[in-house]
JSON list of C-alpha atoms in Angstrom, two decimals:
[
{"chain": "A", "resi": 292, "resn": "GLY", "atom": "CA", "xyz": [43.44, -197.78, 77.16]},
{"chain": "A", "resi": 293, "resn": "GLN", "atom": "CA", "xyz": [45.68, -200.93, 78.80]},
{"chain": "A", "resi": 294, "resn": "GLN", "atom": "CA", "xyz": [43.28, -204.16, 78.83]},
{"chain": "A", "resi": 295, "resn": "LEU", "atom": "CA", "xyz": [43.15, -206.43, 81.39]},
{"chain": "A", "resi": 296, "resn": "ASN", "atom": "CA", "xyz": [42.20, -209.92, 80.27]},
{"chain": "A", "resi": 297, "resn": "GLN", "atom": "CA", "xyz": [40.31, -212.35, 82.82]},
{"chain": "A", "resi": 298, "resn": "SER", "atom": "CA", "xyz": [39.73, -216.02, 82.25]},
{"chain": "A", "resi": 299, "resn": "PRO", "atom": "CA", "xyz": [37.94, -218.14, 81.79]},
{"chain": "A", "resi": 300, "resn": "GLN", "atom": "CA", "xyz": [35.28, -216.30, 80.28]},
{"chain": "A", "resi": 301, "resn": "SER", "atom": "CA", "xyz": [32.24, -217.98, 81.64]},
{"chain": "A", "resi": 302, "resn": "MET", "atom": "CA", "xyz": [32.24, -220.95, 84.05]},
{"chain": "A", "resi": 303, "resn": "PHE", "atom": "CA", "xyz": [29.28, -223.68, 84.71]},
{"chain": "A", "resi": 304, "resn": "ILE", "atom": "CA", "xyz": [29.83, -225.50, 88.14]},
{"chain": "A", "resi": 305, "resn": "GLN", "atom": "CA", "xyz": [28.19, -227.65, 89.97]},
{"chain": "A", "resi": 306, "resn": "GLU", "atom": "CA", "xyz": [27.22, -226.28, 93.87]},
{"chain": "A", "resi": 307, "resn": "GLY", "atom": "CA", "xyz": [29.94, -227.21, 96.44]},
{"chain": "A", "resi": 308, "resn": "GLU", "atom": "CA", "xyz": [32.73, -227.15, 93.84]},
{"chain": "A", "resi": 309, "resn": "ASP", "atom": "CA", "xyz": [35.52, -224.70, 94.34]},
{"chain": "A", "resi": 310, "resn": "VAL", "atom": "CA", "xyz": [35.89, -221.89, 91.72]},
{"chain": "A", "resi": 311, "resn": "SER", "atom": "CA", "xyz": [39.44, -220.14, 90.15]},
{"chain": "A", "resi": 312, "resn": "MET", "atom": "CA", "xyz": [39.38, -217.60, 87.62]},
{"chain": "A", "resi": 313, "resn": "ASN", "atom": "CA", "xyz": [42.23, -214.79, 86.86]},
{"chain": "A", "resi": 314, "resn": "CYS", "atom": "CA", "xyz": [43.25, -211.52, 85.43]},
{"chain": "A", "resi": 315, "resn": "THR", "atom": "CA", "xyz": [46.34, -210.60, 83.58]},
{"chain": "A", "resi": 316, "resn": "SER", "atom": "CA", "xyz": [47.58, -207.58, 81.87]},
{"chain": "A", "resi": 317, "resn": "SER", "atom": "CA", "xyz": [50.27, -206.23, 80.25]},
{"chain": "A", "resi": 318, "resn": "SER", "atom": "CA", "xyz": [51.33, -203.41, 82.67]},
{"chain": "A", "resi": 319, "resn": "ILE", "atom": "CA", "xyz": [52.18, -203.44, 86.24]},
{"chain": "A", "resi": 320, "resn": "PHE", "atom": "CA", "xyz": [49.27, -202.39, 88.94]},
{"chain": "A", "resi": 321, "resn": "ASN", "atom": "CA", "xyz": [50.00, -201.07, 92.54]},
{"chain": "A", "resi": 322, "resn": "THR", "atom": "CA", "xyz": [46.21, -201.99, 93.28]},
{"chain": "A", "resi": 323, "resn": "TRP", "atom": "CA", "xyz": [44.16, -204.66, 92.40]},
{"chain": "A", "resi": 324, "resn": "LEU", "atom": "CA", "xyz": [40.30, -205.15, 93.65]},
{"chain": "A", "resi": 325, "resn": "TRP", "atom": "CA", "xyz": [37.91, -207.82, 92.77]},
{"chain": "A", "resi": 326, "resn": "TYR", "atom": "CA", "xyz": [34.03, -206.64, 92.43]},
{"chain": "A", "resi": 327, "resn": "LYS", "atom": "CA", "xyz": [30.90, -208.91, 91.83]},
{"chain": "A", "resi": 328, "resn": "GLN", "atom": "CA", "xyz": [28.21, -207.74, 89.82]},
{"chain": "A", "resi": 329, "resn": "ASP", "atom": "CA", "xyz": [24.25, -208.94, 89.36]},
{"chain": "A", "resi": 330, "resn": "PRO", "atom": "CA", "xyz": [22.50, -207.95, 86.53]},
{"chain": "A", "resi": 331, "resn": "GLY", "atom": "CA", "xyz": [21.62, -204.58, 86.28]},
{"chain": "A", "resi": 332, "resn": "GLU", "atom": "CA", "xyz": [23.21, -203.21, 89.35]},
{"chain": "A", "resi": 333, "resn": "GLY", "atom": "CA", "xyz": [26.48, -201.75, 90.09]},
{"chain": "A", "resi": 334, "resn": "PRO", "atom": "CA", "xyz": [29.60, -203.90, 91.20]},
{"chain": "A", "resi": 335, "resn": "VAL", "atom": "CA", "xyz": [29.95, -204.58, 94.66]},
{"chain": "A", "resi": 336, "resn": "LEU", "atom": "CA", "xyz": [33.43, -204.74, 96.02]},
{"chain": "A", "resi": 337, "resn": "LEU", "atom": "CA", "xyz": [34.36, -208.38, 97.41]},
{"chain": "A", "resi": 338, "resn": "ILE", "atom": "CA", "xyz": [38.56, -208.05, 98.18]},
{"chain": "A", "resi": 339, "resn": "ALA", "atom": "CA", "xyz": [41.10, -205.35, 97.63]},
{"chain": "A", "resi": 340, "resn": "LEU", "atom": "CA", "xyz": [44.75, -206.04, 97.36]},
{"chain": "A", "resi": 341, "resn": "TYR", "atom": "CA", "xyz": [48.06, -203.65, 97.64]},
{"chain": "A", "resi": 342, "resn": "LYS", "atom": "CA", "xyz": [50.84, -205.29, 97.51]},
{"chain": "A", "resi": 343, "resn": "ALA", "atom": "CA", "xyz": [52.69, -207.95, 95.29]},
{"chain": "A", "resi": 344, "resn": "GLY", "atom": "CA", "xyz": [52.64, -211.75, 97.03]},
{"chain": "A", "resi": 345, "resn": "GLU", "atom": "CA", "xyz": [49.35, -210.26, 99.08]},
{"chain": "A", "resi": 346, "resn": "LEU", "atom": "CA", "xyz": [46.77, -213.25, 99.72]},
{"chain": "A", "resi": 347, "resn": "THR", "atom": "CA", "xyz": [43.65, -212.02, 101.12]},
{"chain": "A", "resi": 348, "resn": "SER", "atom": "CA", "xyz": [40.56, -213.91, 102.23]},
{"chain": "A", "resi": 349, "resn": "ASN", "atom": "CA", "xyz": [37.04, -212.72, 102.54]},
{"chain": "A", "resi": 350, "resn": "GLY", "atom": "CA", "xyz": [34.86, -215.34, 103.81]},
{"chain": "A", "resi": 351, "resn": "ARG", "atom": "CA", "xyz": [34.71, -218.07, 101.09]},
{"chain": "A", "resi": 352, "resn": "LEU", "atom": "CA", "xyz": [36.32, -216.17, 98.95]},
{"chain": "A", "resi": 353, "resn": "THR", "atom": "CA", "xyz": [40.29, -215.49, 98.31]},
{"chain": "A", "resi": 354, "resn": "ALA", "atom": "CA", "xyz": [42.30, -213.59, 96.04]},
{"chain": "A", "resi": 355, "resn": "GLN", "atom": "CA", "xyz": [45.86, -212.88, 95.60]},
{"chain": "A", "resi": 356, "resn": "PHE", "atom": "CA", "xyz": [48.19, -210.07, 94.08]},
{"chain": "A", "resi": 357, "resn": "GLY", "atom": "CA", "xyz": [50.38, -211.68, 91.42]},
{"chain": "A", "resi": 358, "resn": "THR", "atom": "CA", "xyz": [54.38, -211.20, 92.58]},
{"chain": "A", "resi": 359, "resn": "THR", "atom": "CA", "xyz": [55.19, -209.94, 89.02]},
{"chain": "A", "resi": 360, "resn": "ARG", "atom": "CA", "xyz": [52.19, -206.90, 89.85]},
{"chain": "A", "resi": 361, "resn": "LYS", "atom": "CA", "xyz": [50.78, -207.78, 86.43]},
{"chain": "A", "resi": 362, "resn": "ASP", "atom": "CA", "xyz": [48.05, -210.36, 87.34]},
{"chain": "A", "resi": 363, "resn": "SER", "atom": "CA", "xyz": [45.81, -211.71, 90.03]},
{"chain": "A", "resi": 364, "resn": "PHE", "atom": "CA", "xyz": [43.28, -214.38, 91.11]},
{"chain": "A", "resi": 365, "resn": "LEU", "atom": "CA", "xyz": [40.19, -215.33, 92.75]},
{"chain": "A", "resi": 366, "resn": "ASN", "atom": "CA", "xyz": [39.16, -218.49, 94.08]},
{"chain": "A", "resi": 367, "resn": "ILE", "atom": "CA", "xyz": [35.77, -219.17, 95.65]},
{"chain": "A", "resi": 368, "resn": "SER", "atom": "CA", "xyz": [35.43, -222.72, 97.69]},
{"chain": "A", "resi": 369, "resn": "ALA", "atom": "CA", "xyz": [32.08, -224.60, 98.17]},
{"chain": "A", "resi": 370, "resn": "SER", "atom": "CA", "xyz": [30.34, -222.25, 95.44]},
{"chain": "A", "resi": 371, "resn": "ILE", "atom": "CA", "xyz": [26.39, -221.80, 96.54]},
{"chain": "A", "resi": 372, "resn": "PRO", "atom": "CA", "xyz": [23.78, -220.69, 94.11]},
{"chain": "A", "resi": 373, "resn": "SER", "atom": "CA", "xyz": [24.06, -216.86, 95.13]},
{"chain": "A", "resi": 374, "resn": "ASP", "atom": "CA", "xyz": [27.70, -216.61, 94.08]},
{"chain": "A", "resi": 375, "resn": "VAL", "atom": "CA", "xyz": [25.97, -216.66, 90.45]},
{"chain": "A", "resi": 376, "resn": "GLY", "atom": "CA", "xyz": [27.05, -213.20, 88.78]},
{"chain": "A", "resi": 377, "resn": "ILE", "atom": "CA", "xyz": [30.01, -211.55, 86.60]},
{"chain": "A", "resi": 378, "resn": "TYR", "atom": "CA", "xyz": [33.36, -210.94, 88.65]},
{"chain": "A", "resi": 379, "resn": "PHE", "atom": "CA", "xyz": [35.34, -208.49, 87.40]},
{"chain": "A", "resi": 380, "resn": "CYS", "atom": "CA", "xyz": [38.95, -207.22, 88.39]},
{"chain": "A", "resi": 381, "resn": "ALA", "atom": "CA", "xyz": [40.10, -204.19, 88.02]},
{"chain": "A", "resi": 382, "resn": "GLY", "atom": "CA", "xyz": [43.62, -202.88, 88.49]},
{"chain": "A", "resi": 383, "resn": "LEU", "atom": "CA", "xyz": [45.02, -199.50, 89.41]},
{"chain": "A", "resi": 384, "resn": "GLY", "atom": "CA", "xyz": [47.41, -197.35, 86.77]},
{"chain": "A", "resi": 385, "resn": "ASP", "atom": "CA", "xyz": [50.52, -195.92, 87.26]},
{"chain": "A", "resi": 386, "resn": "THR", "atom": "CA", "xyz": [48.82, -192.06, 87.43]},
{"chain": "A", "resi": 387, "resn": "GLY", "atom": "CA", "xyz": [46.80, -193.38, 90.15]},
{"chain": "A", "resi": 388, "resn": "ASN", "atom": "CA", "xyz": [43.77, -191.57, 88.83]},
{"chain": "A", "resi": 389, "resn": "GLN", "atom": "CA", "xyz": [42.34, -194.40, 86.73]},
{"chain": "A", "resi": 390, "resn": "PHE", "atom": "CA", "xyz": [41.23, -198.02, 87.29]},
{"chain": "A", "resi": 391, "resn": "TYR", "atom": "CA", "xyz": [41.45, -200.35, 84.69]},
{"chain": "A", "resi": 392, "resn": "PHE", "atom": "CA", "xyz": [38.61, -203.32, 84.36]},
{"chain": "A", "resi": 393, "resn": "GLY", "atom": "CA", "xyz": [38.91, -206.73, 83.21]},
{"chain": "A", "resi": 394, "resn": "THR", "atom": "CA", "xyz": [36.60, -208.55, 80.70]},
{"chain": "A", "resi": 395, "resn": "GLY", "atom": "CA", "xyz": [34.89, -210.22, 83.71]},
{"chain": "A", "resi": 396, "resn": "THR", "atom": "CA", "xyz": [34.04, -213.59, 84.16]},
{"chain": "A", "resi": 397, "resn": "SER", "atom": "CA", "xyz": [30.28, -215.34, 84.33]},
{"chain": "A", "resi": 398, "resn": "LEU", "atom": "CA", "xyz": [29.63, -217.79, 86.73]},
{"chain": "A", "resi": 399, "resn": "THR", "atom": "CA", "xyz": [26.61, -219.82, 86.97]},
{"chain": "A", "resi": 400, "resn": "VAL", "atom": "CA", "xyz": [26.31, -222.50, 90.00]},
{"chain": "A", "resi": 401, "resn": "ILE", "atom": "CA", "xyz": [24.14, -225.60, 89.03]},
{"chain": "A", "resi": 402, "resn": "PRO", "atom": "CA", "xyz": [22.43, -226.32, 92.41]},
{"chain": "B", "resi": 139, "resn": "GLU", "atom": "CA", "xyz": [25.13, -200.73, 101.28]},
{"chain": "B", "resi": 140, "resn": "THR", "atom": "CA", "xyz": [27.67, -198.74, 99.89]},
{"chain": "B", "resi": 141, "resn": "GLY", "atom": "CA", "xyz": [26.73, -195.13, 100.46]},
{"chain": "B", "resi": 142, "resn": "VAL", "atom": "CA", "xyz": [26.94, -194.54, 96.91]},
{"chain": "B", "resi": 143, "resn": "THR", "atom": "CA", "xyz": [23.79, -192.96, 95.68]},
{"chain": "B", "resi": 144, "resn": "GLN", "atom": "CA", "xyz": [22.51, -192.39, 91.59]},
{"chain": "B", "resi": 145, "resn": "SER", "atom": "CA", "xyz": [19.53, -190.87, 89.99]},
{"chain": "B", "resi": 146, "resn": "PRO", "atom": "CA", "xyz": [17.80, -191.44, 87.99]},
{"chain": "B", "resi": 147, "resn": "THR", "atom": "CA", "xyz": [17.56, -195.18, 88.02]},
{"chain": "B", "resi": 148, "resn": "HIS", "atom": "CA", "xyz": [16.26, -195.42, 84.58]},
{"chain": "B", "resi": 149, "resn": "LEU", "atom": "CA", "xyz": [16.30, -192.90, 81.70]},
{"chain": "B", "resi": 150, "resn": "ILE", "atom": "CA", "xyz": [14.90, -192.83, 77.92]},
{"chain": "B", "resi": 151, "resn": "LYS", "atom": "CA", "xyz": [16.24, -189.91, 75.68]},
{"chain": "B", "resi": 152, "resn": "THR", "atom": "CA", "xyz": [16.25, -189.64, 71.95]},
{"chain": "B", "resi": 153, "resn": "ARG", "atom": "CA", "xyz": [19.11, -189.25, 69.69]},
{"chain": "B", "resi": 154, "resn": "GLY", "atom": "CA", "xyz": [20.53, -185.38, 69.85]},
{"chain": "B", "resi": 155, "resn": "GLN", "atom": "CA", "xyz": [18.76, -184.48, 73.19]},
{"chain": "B", "resi": 156, "resn": "GLN", "atom": "CA", "xyz": [21.18, -184.00, 76.43]},
{"chain": "B", "resi": 157, "resn": "VAL", "atom": "CA", "xyz": [21.25, -185.67, 79.59]},
{"chain": "B", "resi": 158, "resn": "THR", "atom": "CA", "xyz": [22.37, -185.16, 83.15]},
{"chain": "B", "resi": 159, "resn": "LEU", "atom": "CA", "xyz": [23.19, -188.12, 85.44]},
{"chain": "B", "resi": 160, "resn": "ARG", "atom": "CA", "xyz": [23.76, -187.09, 89.37]},
{"chain": "B", "resi": 161, "resn": "CYS", "atom": "CA", "xyz": [25.75, -188.86, 92.23]},
{"chain": "B", "resi": 162, "resn": "SER", "atom": "CA", "xyz": [26.21, -188.54, 95.52]},
{"chain": "B", "resi": 163, "resn": "SER", "atom": "CA", "xyz": [29.13, -190.31, 96.83]},
{"chain": "B", "resi": 164, "resn": "GLN", "atom": "CA", "xyz": [30.19, -192.20, 100.02]},
{"chain": "B", "resi": 165, "resn": "SER", "atom": "CA", "xyz": [30.79, -189.72, 103.17]},
{"chain": "B", "resi": 166, "resn": "GLY", "atom": "CA", "xyz": [34.26, -189.10, 103.14]},
{"chain": "B", "resi": 167, "resn": "HIS", "atom": "CA", "xyz": [35.31, -189.65, 100.08]},
{"chain": "B", "resi": 168, "resn": "ASN", "atom": "CA", "xyz": [36.55, -186.82, 98.11]},
{"chain": "B", "resi": 169, "resn": "THR", "atom": "CA", "xyz": [37.34, -188.60, 94.32]},
{"chain": "B", "resi": 170, "resn": "VAL", "atom": "CA", "xyz": [34.26, -189.38, 92.16]},
{"chain": "B", "resi": 171, "resn": "SER", "atom": "CA", "xyz": [34.75, -191.53, 88.94]},
{"chain": "B", "resi": 172, "resn": "TRP", "atom": "CA", "xyz": [32.18, -192.30, 86.30]},
{"chain": "B", "resi": 173, "resn": "TYR", "atom": "CA", "xyz": [31.80, -195.62, 83.62]},
{"chain": "B", "resi": 174, "resn": "GLN", "atom": "CA", "xyz": [30.22, -196.42, 81.03]},
{"chain": "B", "resi": 175, "resn": "GLN", "atom": "CA", "xyz": [29.26, -200.03, 81.02]},
{"chain": "B", "resi": 176, "resn": "ALA", "atom": "CA", "xyz": [27.79, -201.55, 77.83]},
{"chain": "B", "resi": 177, "resn": "LEU", "atom": "CA", "xyz": [25.63, -204.71, 77.95]},
{"chain": "B", "resi": 178, "resn": "GLY", "atom": "CA", "xyz": [27.93, -207.53, 78.25]},
{"chain": "B", "resi": 179, "resn": "GLN", "atom": "CA", "xyz": [31.21, -205.70, 79.13]},
{"chain": "B", "resi": 180, "resn": "GLY", "atom": "CA", "xyz": [33.01, -204.26, 81.99]},
{"chain": "B", "resi": 181, "resn": "PRO", "atom": "CA", "xyz": [32.85, -200.54, 83.31]},
{"chain": "B", "resi": 182, "resn": "GLN", "atom": "CA", "xyz": [35.08, -198.23, 80.95]},
{"chain": "B", "resi": 183, "resn": "PHE", "atom": "CA", "xyz": [36.43, -195.29, 82.69]},
{"chain": "B", "resi": 184, "resn": "ILE", "atom": "CA", "xyz": [34.90, -191.63, 81.39]},
{"chain": "B", "resi": 185, "resn": "PHE", "atom": "CA", "xyz": [36.52, -189.50, 83.83]},
{"chain": "B", "resi": 186, "resn": "GLN", "atom": "CA", "xyz": [37.27, -188.68, 87.63]},
{"chain": "B", "resi": 187, "resn": "TYR", "atom": "CA", "xyz": [36.98, -185.46, 89.70]},
{"chain": "B", "resi": 188, "resn": "TYR", "atom": "CA", "xyz": [39.06, -184.84, 92.66]},
{"chain": "B", "resi": 189, "resn": "ARG", "atom": "CA", "xyz": [38.17, -181.58, 94.87]},
{"chain": "B", "resi": 190, "resn": "GLU", "atom": "CA", "xyz": [36.17, -180.41, 92.20]},
{"chain": "B", "resi": 191, "resn": "GLU", "atom": "CA", "xyz": [38.66, -180.73, 88.80]},
{"chain": "B", "resi": 192, "resn": "GLU", "atom": "CA", "xyz": [38.97, -183.39, 86.43]},
{"chain": "B", "resi": 193, "resn": "ASN", "atom": "CA", "xyz": [42.39, -185.05, 87.01]},
{"chain": "B", "resi": 194, "resn": "GLY", "atom": "CA", "xyz": [41.75, -188.12, 84.61]},
{"chain": "B", "resi": 195, "resn": "ARG", "atom": "CA", "xyz": [39.93, -189.12, 81.29]},
{"chain": "B", "resi": 196, "resn": "GLY", "atom": "CA", "xyz": [39.07, -191.88, 79.64]},
{"chain": "B", "resi": 197, "resn": "ASN", "atom": "CA", "xyz": [38.91, -192.27, 75.74]},
{"chain": "B", "resi": 198, "resn": "PHE", "atom": "CA", "xyz": [35.67, -190.14, 75.43]},
{"chain": "B", "resi": 199, "resn": "PRO", "atom": "CA", "xyz": [34.54, -187.30, 73.36]},
{"chain": "B", "resi": 200, "resn": "PRO", "atom": "CA", "xyz": [34.34, -184.04, 74.89]},
{"chain": "B", "resi": 201, "resn": "ARG", "atom": "CA", "xyz": [30.19, -184.11, 74.36]},
{"chain": "B", "resi": 202, "resn": "PHE", "atom": "CA", "xyz": [30.93, -186.23, 77.93]},
{"chain": "B", "resi": 203, "resn": "SER", "atom": "CA", "xyz": [31.58, -183.79, 80.63]},
{"chain": "B", "resi": 204, "resn": "GLY", "atom": "CA", "xyz": [31.03, -183.63, 84.24]},
{"chain": "B", "resi": 205, "resn": "LEU", "atom": "CA", "xyz": [31.24, -181.47, 87.61]},
{"chain": "B", "resi": 206, "resn": "GLN", "atom": "CA", "xyz": [31.52, -182.30, 91.18]},
{"chain": "B", "resi": 207, "resn": "PHE", "atom": "CA", "xyz": [30.14, -180.32, 93.89]},
{"chain": "B", "resi": 208, "resn": "PRO", "atom": "CA", "xyz": [31.87, -178.83, 97.25]},
{"chain": "B", "resi": 209, "resn": "ASN", "atom": "CA", "xyz": [30.28, -181.93, 98.98]},
{"chain": "B", "resi": 210, "resn": "TYR", "atom": "CA", "xyz": [31.72, -184.14, 96.50]},
{"chain": "B", "resi": 211, "resn": "SER", "atom": "CA", "xyz": [28.50, -184.66, 94.48]},
{"chain": "B", "resi": 212, "resn": "SER", "atom": "CA", "xyz": [28.83, -185.09, 90.63]},
{"chain": "B", "resi": 213, "resn": "GLU", "atom": "CA", "xyz": [27.43, -184.80, 87.75]},
{"chain": "B", "resi": 214, "resn": "LEU", "atom": "CA", "xyz": [27.43, -186.49, 84.26]},
{"chain": "B", "resi": 215, "resn": "ASN", "atom": "CA", "xyz": [26.52, -184.51, 81.15]},
{"chain": "B", "resi": 216, "resn": "VAL", "atom": "CA", "xyz": [26.11, -185.94, 77.84]},
{"chain": "B", "resi": 217, "resn": "ASN", "atom": "CA", "xyz": [25.44, -183.56, 74.79]},
{"chain": "B", "resi": 218, "resn": "ALA", "atom": "CA", "xyz": [24.03, -184.94, 71.09]},
{"chain": "B", "resi": 219, "resn": "LEU", "atom": "CA", "xyz": [23.06, -188.39, 72.46]},
{"chain": "B", "resi": 220, "resn": "GLU", "atom": "CA", "xyz": [23.80, -190.95, 70.16]},
{"chain": "B", "resi": 221, "resn": "LEU", "atom": "CA", "xyz": [22.62, -194.67, 70.02]},
{"chain": "B", "resi": 222, "resn": "ASP", "atom": "CA", "xyz": [25.84, -196.04, 71.13]},
{"chain": "B", "resi": 223, "resn": "ASP", "atom": "CA", "xyz": [25.08, -194.16, 74.29]},
{"chain": "B", "resi": 224, "resn": "SER", "atom": "CA", "xyz": [22.68, -196.36, 75.54]},
{"chain": "B", "resi": 225, "resn": "ALA", "atom": "CA", "xyz": [24.44, -198.11, 78.73]},
{"chain": "B", "resi": 226, "resn": "LEU", "atom": "CA", "xyz": [24.39, -198.37, 82.36]},
{"chain": "B", "resi": 227, "resn": "TYR", "atom": "CA", "xyz": [26.10, -195.39, 83.77]},
{"chain": "B", "resi": 228, "resn": "LEU", "atom": "CA", "xyz": [28.02, -195.77, 87.07]},
{"chain": "B", "resi": 229, "resn": "CYS", "atom": "CA", "xyz": [29.48, -193.47, 89.58]},
{"chain": "B", "resi": 230, "resn": "ALA", "atom": "CA", "xyz": [32.22, -194.82, 92.04]},
{"chain": "B", "resi": 231, "resn": "SER", "atom": "CA", "xyz": [33.39, -192.68, 94.78]},
{"chain": "B", "resi": 232, "resn": "ARG", "atom": "CA", "xyz": [37.04, -193.02, 96.02]},
{"chain": "B", "resi": 233, "resn": "ARG", "atom": "CA", "xyz": [39.12, -191.98, 98.72]},
{"chain": "B", "resi": 234, "resn": "PRO", "atom": "CA", "xyz": [42.79, -192.05, 97.33]},
{"chain": "B", "resi": 235, "resn": "GLY", "atom": "CA", "xyz": [45.05, -192.60, 99.56]},
{"chain": "B", "resi": 236, "resn": "GLN", "atom": "CA", "xyz": [48.60, -194.40, 100.44]},
{"chain": "B", "resi": 237, "resn": "GLY", "atom": "CA", "xyz": [48.92, -198.29, 101.45]},
{"chain": "B", "resi": 238, "resn": "SER", "atom": "CA", "xyz": [45.75, -200.00, 102.36]},
{"chain": "B", "resi": 239, "resn": "THR", "atom": "CA", "xyz": [43.28, -197.29, 101.82]},
{"chain": "B", "resi": 240, "resn": "ASP", "atom": "CA", "xyz": [42.43, -196.96, 98.28]},
{"chain": "B", "resi": 241, "resn": "THR", "atom": "CA", "xyz": [39.47, -198.50, 97.59]},
{"chain": "B", "resi": 242, "resn": "GLN", "atom": "CA", "xyz": [36.62, -197.55, 95.07]},
{"chain": "B", "resi": 243, "resn": "TYR", "atom": "CA", "xyz": [32.44, -198.49, 95.65]},
{"chain": "B", "resi": 244, "resn": "PHE", "atom": "CA", "xyz": [30.07, -198.38, 93.16]},
{"chain": "B", "resi": 245, "resn": "GLY", "atom": "CA", "xyz": [26.85, -196.81, 92.82]},
{"chain": "B", "resi": 246, "resn": "PRO", "atom": "CA", "xyz": [23.66, -198.70, 91.58]},
{"chain": "B", "resi": 247, "resn": "GLY", "atom": "CA", "xyz": [23.92, -197.20, 88.23]},
{"chain": "B", "resi": 248, "resn": "THR", "atom": "CA", "xyz": [21.60, -195.21, 85.84]},
{"chain": "B", "resi": 249, "resn": "ARG", "atom": "CA", "xyz": [20.45, -197.10, 82.71]},
{"chain": "B", "resi": 250, "resn": "LEU", "atom": "CA", "xyz": [20.14, -195.10, 80.00]},
{"chain": "B", "resi": 251, "resn": "THR", "atom": "CA", "xyz": [18.28, -196.08, 76.77]},
{"chain": "B", "resi": 252, "resn": "VAL", "atom": "CA", "xyz": [18.73, -193.48, 73.57]},
{"chain": "B", "resi": 253, "resn": "LEU", "atom": "CA", "xyz": [16.42, -194.07, 70.77]}
]
């Protein structure tokens, strides 16, 4: 299956700092979704993107659909302890039947 | 709250047994997908059901099978369990659409342990 690469794999930051992470693919996607997952729980949808170049915000979170349609970025401003978790990107393939998930970025916020 | 529920929350089985996991979709969502998530990895797509028919499948053997019911709820069945089947199984409900309507919401998952 298609593999989405996320970077960085893990981040350790001070509370209040901004965070940037990205997701790249060898294939074009028509929809990008960003999720946050806490241990032992299901992923929670943060932001959905549908058009190349689209920039969408959800509170302190901002995500962008890359213009090549092969990448996406997620930024978190002024991080707080509850931002701790694993962030996944997911892209919708050509058939529209399958979302492919990234490898995840683990975020640790140090108070 | 996503409106997607799964049962049971935890399950322990032995190798060779069979298991059935259940999922109720968010209201109005006619498509259900199942994912397997091993520890430390991202969710891996098992299959998707739309209007009671399987319309997409990932790289999983036939012993992974499913059903979708008229009320859009769904089951995942796994036969001849293997140790590597131990994972968090996630159900996601979706309402495919054009433009800015295609989203996917996950349930809390079922943790399956195979001994």
